[in-house]
GROMACS .gro file of C-alpha atoms in nm:
model
  443
    1MET     CA    1  -4.603  19.399   9.065
    2THR     CA    2  -4.922  19.423   9.272
    3GLN     CA    3  -5.186  19.645   9.118
    4GLN     CA    4  -5.288  19.918   9.360
    5PRO     CA    5  -5.650  19.903   9.485
    6LYS     CA    6  -5.889  20.149   9.325
    7ALA     CA    7  -6.063  20.408   9.540
    8GLN     CA    8  -6.432  20.480   9.516
    9GLN     CA    9  -6.538  20.826   9.400
   10THR     CA   10  -6.670  21.109   9.618
   11THR     CA   11  -6.656  21.487   9.630
   12GLN     CA   12  -6.592  21.516  10.003
   13GLN     CA   13  -6.246  21.636  10.104
   14ILE     CA   14  -6.097  21.518  10.430
   15VAL     CA   15  -5.770  21.607  10.601
   16VAL     CA   16  -5.560  21.379  10.820
   17LEU     CA   17  -5.351  21.571  11.071
   18GLY     CA   18  -5.026  21.378  11.120
   19ALA     CA   19  -4.833  21.126  10.908
   20GLY     CA   20  -4.721  20.857  11.148
   21VAL     CA   21  -4.832  20.497  11.106
   22VAL     CA   22  -5.179  20.581  11.242
   23GLY     CA   23  -5.216  20.884  11.014
   24VAL     CA   24  -5.099  20.711  10.696
   25THR     CA   25  -5.309  20.398  10.752
   26THR     CA   26  -5.604  20.630  10.816
   27ALA     CA   27  -5.539  20.814  10.489
   28TYR     CA   28  -5.521  20.482  10.305
   29GLN     CA   29  -5.854  20.358  10.440
   30LEU     CA   30  -6.026  20.692  10.376
   31ARG     CA   31  -5.899  20.699  10.017
   32LEU     CA   32  -6.027  20.344   9.964
   33ALA     CA   33  -6.363  20.467  10.089
   34GLY     CA   34  -6.362  20.733   9.818
   35PHE     CA   35  -6.265  21.051  10.001
   36ASP     CA   36  -6.041  21.317   9.852
   37VAL     CA   37  -5.764  21.298  10.116
   38VAL     CA   38  -5.494  21.544  10.223
   39VAL     CA   39  -5.236  21.462  10.493
   40ILE     CA   40  -5.055  21.742  10.678
   41GLU     CA   41  -4.724  21.670  10.853
   42ARG     CA   42  -4.461  21.901  11.006
   43LYS     CA   43  -4.171  21.669  10.924
   44SER     CA   44  -4.025  21.625  10.575
   45ALA     CA   45  -4.146  21.263  10.538
   46PRO     CA   46  -4.386  21.015  10.701
   47ALA     CA   47  -4.301  20.821  11.017
   48MET     CA   48  -4.021  21.049  11.134
   49GLN     CA   49  -4.137  21.072  11.496
   50THR     CA   50  -4.319  20.812  11.710
   51SER     CA   51  -4.329  20.554  11.429
   52PHE     CA   52  -3.962  20.594  11.335
   53ALA     CA   53  -3.794  20.314  11.536
   54ASN     CA   54  -4.045  20.137  11.758
   55GLY     CA   55  -4.028  19.774  11.872
   56GLY     CA   56  -4.162  19.637  11.545
   57GLN     CA   57  -4.423  19.403  11.696
   58ILE     CA   58  -4.782  19.336  11.591
   59SER     CA   59  -4.851  19.200  11.937
   60VAL     CA   60  -5.213  19.121  12.018
   61SER     CA   61  -5.074  18.913  12.306
   62HIS     CA   62  -4.903  19.216  12.463
   63ALA     CA   63  -5.239  19.353  12.577
   64THR     CA   64  -5.198  19.359  12.955
   65PRO     CA   65  -5.238  19.733  13.032
   66TRP     CA   66  -4.959  19.922  13.203
   67ALA     CA   67  -5.237  20.026  13.443
   68ASN     CA   68  -5.298  19.710  13.646
   69PRO     CA   69  -5.310  19.629  14.019
   70ARG     CA   70  -4.939  19.540  14.038
   71THR     CA   71  -4.804  19.855  13.872
   72PRO     CA   72  -4.829  20.121  14.150
   73LEU     CA   73  -4.605  19.931  14.390
   74LYS     CA   74  -4.357  19.854  14.112
   75ALA     CA   75  -4.353  20.220  14.005
   76LEU     CA   76  -4.276  20.329  14.361
   77ARG     CA   77  -3.997  20.073  14.384
   78TRP     CA   78  -3.851  20.195  14.054
   79LEU     CA   79  -3.886  20.565  14.136
   80TRP     CA   80  -3.516  20.626  14.205
   81GLN     CA   81  -3.387  20.367  13.957
   82GLU     CA   82  -3.260  20.555  13.651
   83ASP     CA   83  -3.292  20.255  13.417
   84ALA     CA   84  -3.634  20.141  13.549
   85PRO     CA   85  -3.883  20.000  13.295
   86LEU     CA   86  -4.146  20.252  13.413
   87LEU     CA   87  -4.012  20.581  13.546
   88PHE     CA   88  -4.213  20.878  13.668
   89ARG     CA   89  -3.992  21.185  13.701
   90TRP     CA   90  -4.057  21.281  14.063
   91ARG     CA   91  -3.979  21.651  14.012
   92ARG     CA   92  -4.267  21.673  13.764
   93LEU     CA   93  -4.511  21.554  14.028
   94PHE     CA   94  -4.367  21.761  14.311
   95GLY     CA   95  -4.129  22.057  14.314
   96ARG     CA   96  -4.037  22.351  14.097
   97ASP     CA   97  -4.099  22.165  13.770
   98PHE     CA   98  -4.451  22.068  13.878
   99ASP     CA   99  -4.643  21.930  13.581
  100LYS     CA  100  -5.020  21.964  13.628
  101ASP     CA  101  -5.094  21.746  13.326
  102LEU     CA  102  -4.879  21.462  13.457
  103TRP     CA  103  -5.036  21.492  13.803
  104GLN     CA  104  -5.389  21.470  13.660
  105TRP     CA  105  -5.292  21.188  13.427
  106SER     CA  106  -5.127  20.996  13.712
  107LEU     CA  107  -5.441  21.011  13.925
  108GLN     CA  108  -5.644  20.878  13.632
  109PHE     CA  109  -5.380  20.609  13.579
  110LEU     CA  110  -5.413  20.496  13.942
  111TRP     CA  111  -5.790  20.467  13.899
  112GLN     CA  112  -5.738  20.245  13.595
  113CYS     CA  113  -5.506  20.019  13.800
  114GLN     CA  114  -5.808  19.866  13.975
  115ALA     CA  115  -5.860  19.503  13.877
  116ARG     CA  116  -6.203  19.560  13.726
  117GLN     CA  117  -6.086  19.856  13.517
  118ALA     CA  118  -5.773  19.673  13.407
  119ASP     CA  119  -5.980  19.378  13.284
  120LYS     CA  120  -6.214  19.606  13.088
  121ASN     CA  121  -5.914  19.771  12.924
  122LEU     CA  122  -5.751  19.436  12.843
  123VAL     CA  123  -6.072  19.329  12.668
  124GLN     CA  124  -6.072  19.645  12.456
  125MET     CA  125  -5.706  19.608  12.363
  126VAL     CA  126  -5.736  19.243  12.264
  127LYS     CA  127  -6.045  19.307  12.051
  128LEU     CA  128  -5.879  19.596  11.870
  129GLY     CA  129  -5.556  19.401  11.832
  130LEU     CA  130  -5.725  19.099  11.674
  131TYR     CA  131  -5.920  19.322  11.437
  132SER     CA  132  -5.615  19.527  11.345
  133ARG     CA  133  -5.402  19.220  11.274
  134GLU     CA  134  -5.674  19.100  11.036
  135ILE     CA  135  -5.690  19.437  10.857
  136LEU     CA  136  -5.310  19.446  10.825
  137GLY     CA  137  -5.329  19.110  10.648
  138GLN     CA  138  -5.584  19.258  10.409
  139VAL     CA  139  -5.362  19.559  10.339
  140ARG     CA  140  -5.069  19.328  10.259
  141LYS     CA  141  -5.284  19.138  10.008
  142GLN     CA  142  -5.419  19.460   9.856
  143THR     CA  143  -5.082  19.629   9.813
  144GLY     CA  144  -4.809  19.363   9.817
  145ILE     CA  145  -4.620  19.588  10.058
  146GLU     CA  146  -4.290  19.459  10.204
  147TYR     CA  147  -4.143  19.583  10.531
  148ASP     CA  148  -3.924  19.306  10.681
  149CYS     CA  149  -4.239  19.130  10.793
  150LEU     CA  150  -4.206  18.803  10.984
  151THR     CA  151  -4.515  18.598  11.069
  152ARG     CA  152  -4.344  18.360  11.312
  153GLY     CA  153  -4.532  18.465  11.622
  154ILE     CA  154  -4.428  18.635  11.945
  155LEU     CA  155  -4.266  18.454  12.238
  156HIS     CA  156  -4.292  18.614  12.584
  157PHE     CA  157  -4.020  18.472  12.812
  158TYR     CA  158  -3.988  18.491  13.190
  159THR     CA  159  -3.690  18.470  13.425
  160ASP     CA  160  -3.891  18.526  13.744
  161GLN     CA  161  -4.132  18.262  13.874
  162SER     CA  162  -4.360  18.516  14.039
  163GLU     CA  163  -4.399  18.713  13.715
  164LEU     CA  164  -4.474  18.391  13.528
  165GLN     CA  165  -4.746  18.302  13.778
  166HIS     CA  166  -4.903  18.645  13.743
  167ALA     CA  167  -4.911  18.599  13.365
  168ILE     CA  168  -5.132  18.289  13.380
  169LEU     CA  169  -5.465  18.463  13.442
  170PRO     CA  170  -5.415  18.732  13.170
  171THR     CA  171  -5.312  18.455  12.929
  172LYS     CA  172  -5.632  18.260  13.000
  173ARG     CA  173  -5.836  18.580  12.972
  174MET     CA  174  -5.686  18.651  12.631
  175GLN     CA  175  -5.765  18.296  12.520
  176GLN     CA  176  -6.130  18.355  12.615
  177LEU     CA  177  -6.128  18.662  12.392
  178GLY     CA  178  -5.989  18.472  12.092
  179CYS     CA  179  -5.616  18.548  12.125
  180ASP     CA  180  -5.408  18.235  12.061
  181ARG     CA  181  -5.158  18.295  12.346
  182GLN     CA  182  -5.042  17.967  12.500
  183GLN     CA  183  -4.832  17.890  12.806
  184ILE     CA  184  -4.529  17.678  12.710
  185SER     CA  185  -4.230  17.517  12.883
  186VAL     CA  186  -3.869  17.630  12.867
  187ASP     CA  187  -3.783  17.344  12.631
  188GLN     CA  188  -4.069  17.442  12.402
  189ALA     CA  189  -3.953  17.804  12.410
  190ILE     CA  190  -3.602  17.701  12.302
  191GLY     CA  191  -3.758  17.487  12.031
  192TYR     CA  192  -3.948  17.785  11.893
  193GLU     CA  193  -3.649  18.018  11.922
  194PRO     CA  194  -3.303  17.858  11.962
  195ALA     CA  195  -3.144  18.203  11.997
  196LEU     CA  196  -3.255  18.195  12.363
  197GLN     CA  197  -3.015  17.913  12.445
  198ASN     CA  198  -2.766  18.161  12.587
  199ILE     CA  199  -3.002  18.230  12.882
  200GLN     CA  200  -3.183  17.895  12.893
  201HIS     CA  201  -3.058  17.834  13.249
  202LYS     CA  202  -3.235  18.150  13.366
  203LEU     CA  203  -3.572  18.084  13.201
  204VAL     CA  204  -3.866  17.964  13.412
  205GLY     CA  205  -4.131  17.955  13.139
  206ALA     CA  206  -4.286  18.138  12.846
  207THR     CA  207  -4.598  18.207  12.647
  208TYR     CA  208  -4.625  18.191  12.269
  209THR     CA  209  -4.870  18.352  12.028
  210ALA     CA  210  -4.830  18.193  11.686
  211LEU     CA  211  -5.036  18.444  11.487
  212ASP     CA  212  -4.861  18.759  11.611
  213GLU     CA  213  -4.611  18.925  11.379
  214SER     CA  214  -4.324  19.170  11.349
  215GLY     CA  215  -4.203  19.419  11.092
  216ASP     CA  216  -4.055  19.766  11.043
  217ALA     CA  217  -4.325  20.027  11.110
  218LYS     CA  218  -4.127  20.308  10.950
  219VAL     CA  219  -4.070  20.115  10.626
  220PHE     CA  220  -4.436  20.010  10.619
  221THR     CA  221  -4.557  20.365  10.676
  222GLN     CA  222  -4.334  20.525  10.416
  223LYS     CA  223  -4.414  20.264  10.151
  224LEU     CA  224  -4.787  20.287  10.225
  225ALA     CA  225  -4.762  20.666  10.194
  226LYS     CA  226  -4.621  20.623   9.843
  227ILE     CA  227  -4.906  20.390   9.758
  228CYS     CA  228  -5.148  20.650   9.895
  229GLN     CA  229  -4.990  20.913   9.669
  230GLN     CA  230  -5.034  20.683   9.370
  231MET     CA  231  -5.402  20.654   9.469
  232GLY     CA  232  -5.438  21.033   9.471
  233VAL     CA  233  -5.369  21.131   9.834
  234ASP     CA  234  -5.191  21.466   9.871
  235PHE     CA  235  -4.922  21.504  10.140
  236LEU     CA  236  -4.826  21.847  10.270
  237PHE     CA  237  -4.490  21.791  10.441
  238ASN     CA  238  -4.297  22.061  10.628
  239HIS     CA  239  -4.625  22.214  10.744
  240GLN     CA  240  -4.668  22.295  11.113
  241ILE     CA  241  -5.030  22.256  11.228
  242GLU     CA  242  -5.108  22.561  11.440
  243GLN     CA  243  -5.478  22.561  11.525
  244LEU     CA  244  -5.825  22.442  11.436
  245CYS     CA  245  -6.096  22.701  11.374
  246LEU     CA  246  -6.432  22.620  11.536
  247THR     CA  247  -6.768  22.781  11.459
  248LYS     CA  248  -7.055  22.638  11.662
  249GLN     CA  249  -7.030  22.261  11.606
  250GLN     CA  250  -6.816  22.271  11.293
  251ILE     CA  251  -6.443  22.294  11.227
  252THR     CA  252  -6.417  22.560  10.958
  253GLY     CA  253  -6.045  22.540  10.887
  254VAL     CA  254  -5.695  22.446  11.001
  255THR     CA  255  -5.421  22.706  11.022
  256VAL     CA  256  -5.076  22.586  10.919
  257THR     CA  257  -4.730  22.733  10.876
  258ASP     CA  258  -4.526  22.633  10.573
  259LEU     CA  259  -4.188  22.577  10.739
  260LEU     CA  260  -3.993  22.607  10.415
  261ASN     CA  261  -4.096  22.966  10.342
  262ASN     CA  262  -4.236  23.065  10.684
  263THR     CA  263  -4.581  23.157  10.555
  264LYS     CA  264  -4.908  23.097  10.737
  265LYS     CA  265  -5.242  23.004  10.579
  266THR     CA  266  -5.578  22.854  10.671
  267LEU     CA  267  -5.698  22.549  10.477
  268THR     CA  268  -6.060  22.432  10.467
  269PHE     CA  269  -6.193  22.078  10.434
  270ASP     CA  270  -6.521  21.898  10.483
  271LYS     CA  271  -6.391  21.672  10.761
  272TYR     CA  272  -6.086  21.655  10.988
  273VAL     CA  273  -5.915  21.352  11.148
  274LEU     CA  274  -5.668  21.406  11.432
  275THR     CA  275  -5.377  21.158  11.437
  276MET     CA  276  -5.105  21.365  11.602
  277ALA     CA  277  -5.016  21.122  11.883
  278SER     CA  278  -4.873  21.302  12.190
  279TYR     CA  279  -4.926  21.641  12.026
  280SER     CA  280  -5.303  21.589  11.988
  281PRO     CA  281  -5.415  21.737  12.324
  282LYS     CA  282  -5.252  22.076  12.271
  283LEU     CA  283  -5.424  22.125  11.934
  284VAL     CA  284  -5.779  22.061  12.056
  285TYR     CA  285  -5.757  22.207  12.409
  286PRO     CA  286  -5.862  22.557  12.287
  287LEU     CA  287  -6.178  22.395  12.149
  288GLY     CA  288  -6.280  22.276  12.495
  289ILE     CA  289  -6.156  21.920  12.440
  290LYS     CA  290  -5.940  21.770  12.715
  291LEU     CA  291  -5.772  21.455  12.584
  292PRO     CA  292  -5.626  21.230  12.857
  293ILE     CA  293  -5.299  21.172  12.671
  294TYR     CA  294  -4.951  21.216  12.814
  295PRO     CA  295  -4.620  21.148  12.635
  296ALA     CA  296  -4.428  20.844  12.759
  297LYS     CA  297  -4.072  20.849  12.631
  298GLY     CA  298  -3.976  20.508  12.498
  299TYR     CA  299  -3.628  20.396  12.396
  300SER     CA  300  -3.504  20.168  12.122
  301ALA     CA  301  -3.167  20.045  11.998
  302THR     CA  302  -3.097  19.889  11.659
  303TYR     CA  303  -2.794  19.661  11.620
  304PRO     CA  304  -2.631  19.502  11.313
  305VAL     CA  305  -2.669  19.123  11.314
  306ARG     CA  306  -2.339  18.933  11.316
  307ASP     CA  307  -2.464  18.575  11.332
  308PRO     CA  308  -2.812  18.526  11.178
  309ASN     CA  309  -2.839  18.174  11.324
  310LYS     CA  310  -2.803  18.301  11.680
  311THR     CA  311  -3.030  18.604  11.644
  312PRO     CA  312  -3.407  18.557  11.685
  313TYR     CA  313  -3.651  18.522  11.398
  314VAL     CA  314  -3.940  18.483  11.641
  315SER     CA  315  -4.015  18.822  11.794
  316LEU     CA  316  -3.954  18.824  12.171
  317ILE     CA  317  -4.082  18.998  12.483
  318ASP     CA  318  -3.840  19.003  12.776
  319ASP     CA  319  -4.060  19.031  13.085
  320GLU     CA  320  -3.790  19.106  13.343
  321PHE     CA  321  -3.655  19.407  13.154
  322LYS     CA  322  -3.981  19.499  12.973
  323LEU     CA  323  -3.803  19.492  12.637
  324VAL     CA  324  -3.912  19.361  12.298
  325TYR     CA  325  -3.679  19.214  12.033
  326SER     CA  326  -3.764  19.206  11.663
  327ARG     CA  327  -3.554  19.085  11.372
  328LEU     CA  328  -3.572  19.336  11.088
  329GLY     CA  329  -3.370  19.184  10.806
  330ASP     CA  330  -3.002  19.215  10.900
  331ARG     CA  331  -3.083  19.428  11.205
  332LEU     CA  332  -3.210  19.355  11.555
  333ARG     CA  333  -3.448  19.614  11.698
  334VAL     CA  334  -3.477  19.625  12.078
  335ALA     CA  335  -3.727  19.861  12.240
  336GLY     CA  336  -3.906  19.929  12.564
  337THR     CA  337  -3.931  20.126  12.888
  338ALA     CA  338  -4.151  20.427  12.956
  339GLU     CA  339  -4.028  20.752  13.106
  340PHE     CA  340  -4.277  21.022  13.203
  341ASN     CA  341  -4.074  21.338  13.159
  342GLY     CA  342  -4.286  21.575  12.952
  343PHE     CA  343  -4.184  21.630  12.591
  344ASP     CA  344  -3.813  21.579  12.658
  345LEU     CA  345  -3.655  21.376  12.376
  346SER     CA  346  -3.295  21.367  12.498
  347LEU     CA  347  -3.125  21.028  12.514
  348ASN     CA  348  -3.038  20.920  12.866
  349PRO     CA  349  -2.710  20.721  12.844
  350VAL     CA  350  -2.796  20.517  13.153
  351ARG     CA  351  -3.115  20.386  12.995
  352CYS     CA  352  -2.941  20.328  12.661
  353GLN     CA  353  -2.659  20.132  12.820
  354ALA     CA  354  -2.906  19.920  13.017
  355ILE     CA  355  -3.059  19.802  12.688
  356THR     CA  356  -2.720  19.714  12.541
  357ARG     CA  357  -2.616  19.522  12.854
  358ARG     CA  358  -2.928  19.311  12.834
  359VAL     CA  359  -2.880  19.246  12.462
  360ALA     CA  360  -2.523  19.128  12.527
  361GLU     CA  361  -2.646  18.900  12.806
  362VAL     CA  362  -2.921  18.743  12.596
  363PHE     CA  363  -2.748  18.713  12.257
  364GLY     CA  364  -2.376  18.735  12.330
  365ASP     CA  365  -2.172  18.826  12.023
  366ALA     CA  366  -2.450  18.739  11.776
  367VAL     CA  367  -2.519  19.112  11.738
  368ASP     CA  368  -2.272  19.399  11.719
  369ILE     CA  369  -2.330  19.586  12.044
  370LEU     CA  370  -2.051  19.829  11.957
  371GLN     CA  371  -2.263  19.984  11.682
  372PRO     CA  372  -2.597  20.062  11.845
  373ASN     CA  373  -2.833  20.312  11.688
  374TYR     CA  374  -3.021  20.459  11.984
  375TRP     CA  375  -3.351  20.641  11.945
  376THR     CA  376  -3.625  20.778  12.163
  377GLY     CA  377  -3.984  20.873  12.085
  378LEU     CA  378  -4.296  20.992  12.265
  379ARG     CA  379  -4.572  20.736  12.295
  380PRO     CA  380  -4.918  20.893  12.334
  381MET     CA  381  -5.041  20.719  12.650
  382THR     CA  382  -5.394  20.727  12.784
  383PRO     CA  383  -5.435  20.625  13.151
  384SER     CA  384  -5.621  20.311  13.042
  385ASN     CA  385  -5.385  20.229  12.750
  386VAL     CA  386  -5.697  20.223  12.527
  387PRO     CA  387  -5.679  20.462  12.229
  388LEU     CA  388  -5.934  20.734  12.155
  389ILE     CA  389  -6.121  20.652  11.834
  390GLY     CA  390  -6.440  20.825  11.722
  391ARG     CA  391  -6.605  21.167  11.704
  392ALA     CA  392  -6.462  21.455  11.903
  393VAL     CA  393  -6.672  21.590  12.189
  394ALA     CA  394  -6.629  21.942  12.333
  395LYS     CA  395  -6.796  22.007  12.668
  396ARG     CA  396  -7.044  21.723  12.614
  397GLN     CA  397  -7.127  21.853  12.268
  398ARG     CA  398  -7.017  21.659  11.962
  399ILE     CA  399  -6.822  21.840  11.691
  400ASP     CA  400  -6.983  21.722  11.370
  401ASN     CA  401  -6.678  21.707  11.142
  402LEU     CA  402  -6.382  21.638  11.376
  403TYR     CA  403  -6.269  21.279  11.440
  404LEU     CA  404  -6.008  21.135  11.674
  405ASN     CA  405  -5.768  20.847  11.610
  406THR     CA  406  -5.500  20.897  11.871
  407GLY     CA  407  -5.364  20.786  12.209
  408HIS     CA  408  -5.237  20.444  12.099
  409GLY     CA  409  -4.952  20.436  12.352
  410THR     CA  410  -4.713  20.143  12.319
  411LEU     CA  411  -4.935  19.960  12.067
  412GLY     CA  412  -4.961  20.211  11.785
  413TRP     CA  413  -4.811  19.974  11.527
  414THR     CA  414  -5.027  19.688  11.655
  415HIS     CA  415  -5.354  19.885  11.647
  416ALA     CA  416  -5.292  20.122  11.356
  417ASN     CA  417  -5.460  19.936  11.071
  418GLY     CA  418  -5.766  19.836  11.272
  419SER     CA  419  -5.823  20.181  11.416
  420ALA     CA  420  -5.776  20.330  11.067
  421LYS     CA  421  -6.043  20.102  10.920
  422ALA     CA  422  -6.274  20.178  11.213
  423ILE     CA  423  -6.240  20.556  11.187
  424GLY     CA  424  -6.291  20.527  10.811
  425ASP     CA  425  -6.623  20.354  10.875
  426ILE     CA  426  -6.724  20.611  11.138
  427VAL     CA  427  -6.649  20.902  10.904
  428GLN     CA  428  -6.882  20.737  10.650
  429GLY     CA  429  -7.157  20.706  10.911
  430LYS     CA  430  -7.115  20.331  10.948
  431LEU     CA  431  -7.065  20.124  11.262
  432PRO     CA  432  -6.726  19.947  11.246
  433ASP     CA  433  -6.715  19.566  11.237
  434ILE     CA  434  -6.570  19.548  11.588
  435GLU     CA  435  -6.719  19.571  11.937
  436PHE     CA  436  -6.520  19.856  12.090
  437ASN     CA  437  -6.588  20.160  12.307
  438PHE     CA  438  -6.573  20.423  12.036
  439ILE     CA  439  -6.612  20.778  12.166
  440GLY     CA  440  -6.863  21.044  12.069
  441LEU     CA  441  -7.099  20.820  11.873
  442ASP     CA  442  -7.390  20.838  12.116
  443VAL     CA  443  -7.377  21.210  12.195
   0.00000   0.00000   0.00000
């Protein structure tokens, strides 16, 4: 049994608001740094929301931002397509259900679609991804944690020649930044992952990133939370976070409701870290902080594996349908799409069935499509796809003891460990070992 790492000693108490994969990895890194850590979460266990059933990929190579020059035209084309990979609910932009936040976010998103902005964002995402993958490896060595991890790389396959051609420049750009993504032939793709033979006649090419990984984010988060508890981290589950109390430039407390006995109280700490994903903006808006985060509803389906030899061990990205496939033990997790529809978490059967149809087409009877476990969660999307990591700033004035680690969008699992290590360094007054546009440090 792996001996748990020992934390340093300090008298400072810090609270992490939210217990998804970002929150729990943050708590782990802060405890290693010696802080007395408390985590507050409204659910009864960690990873019960956004981190519950995501695509399972640690995908540095999946760093092309949603906001890029080709997206606006695609989004318009998909606007009336119920199973579209990217779907903006028209009524929320115009009509009785007008959503001001979505309108403002969409305008910012369009700005980020410019080629120059998209390249800047790709650079940030690759740098954070490479760093985070390295830190995840360190955490595995420190803890011996197991979570259906496969280190067989990620293969991005294409069935459209135009899409393949448009992937060449981003692939070369990622190579310049140190990401090992390589363009490969169809035969090479089948060699890496024979489970693609069923659609070999439709493939036009692929890229492969050997050092990328896959694994179950929920299992990782819940096991790491137990390790954190063994290290002395306290978790307050079933506690609804209501508001932060601000006096001048200091947070003086957080008001919470104990959902089990319906009592309200205010807790005080030395420092506060916000890791509440899509729910982050609402909490800090009364403080004068406007976070450019909007929830993007993503879907996943988990299928029992019937034939292990015909189900992928290499994690896959299906460009045409914007889906990812990850083998999690005796299960196949398939996830993707983004639907901008506020905080609605209802399952749309059209979008669910579209996933299952594609799975049947790609893998035939190798998985049991009659027993899908559908799920949907809200990804905290920034217009740039780059997360917000650093000190909080209210009306151009830094709040001394409030830190942000949120807005990770579709790459929360990929970027969690790196952003956690970085925010841990920032809380200690150190500059992280990564060149990244951290916020609030120069105010």
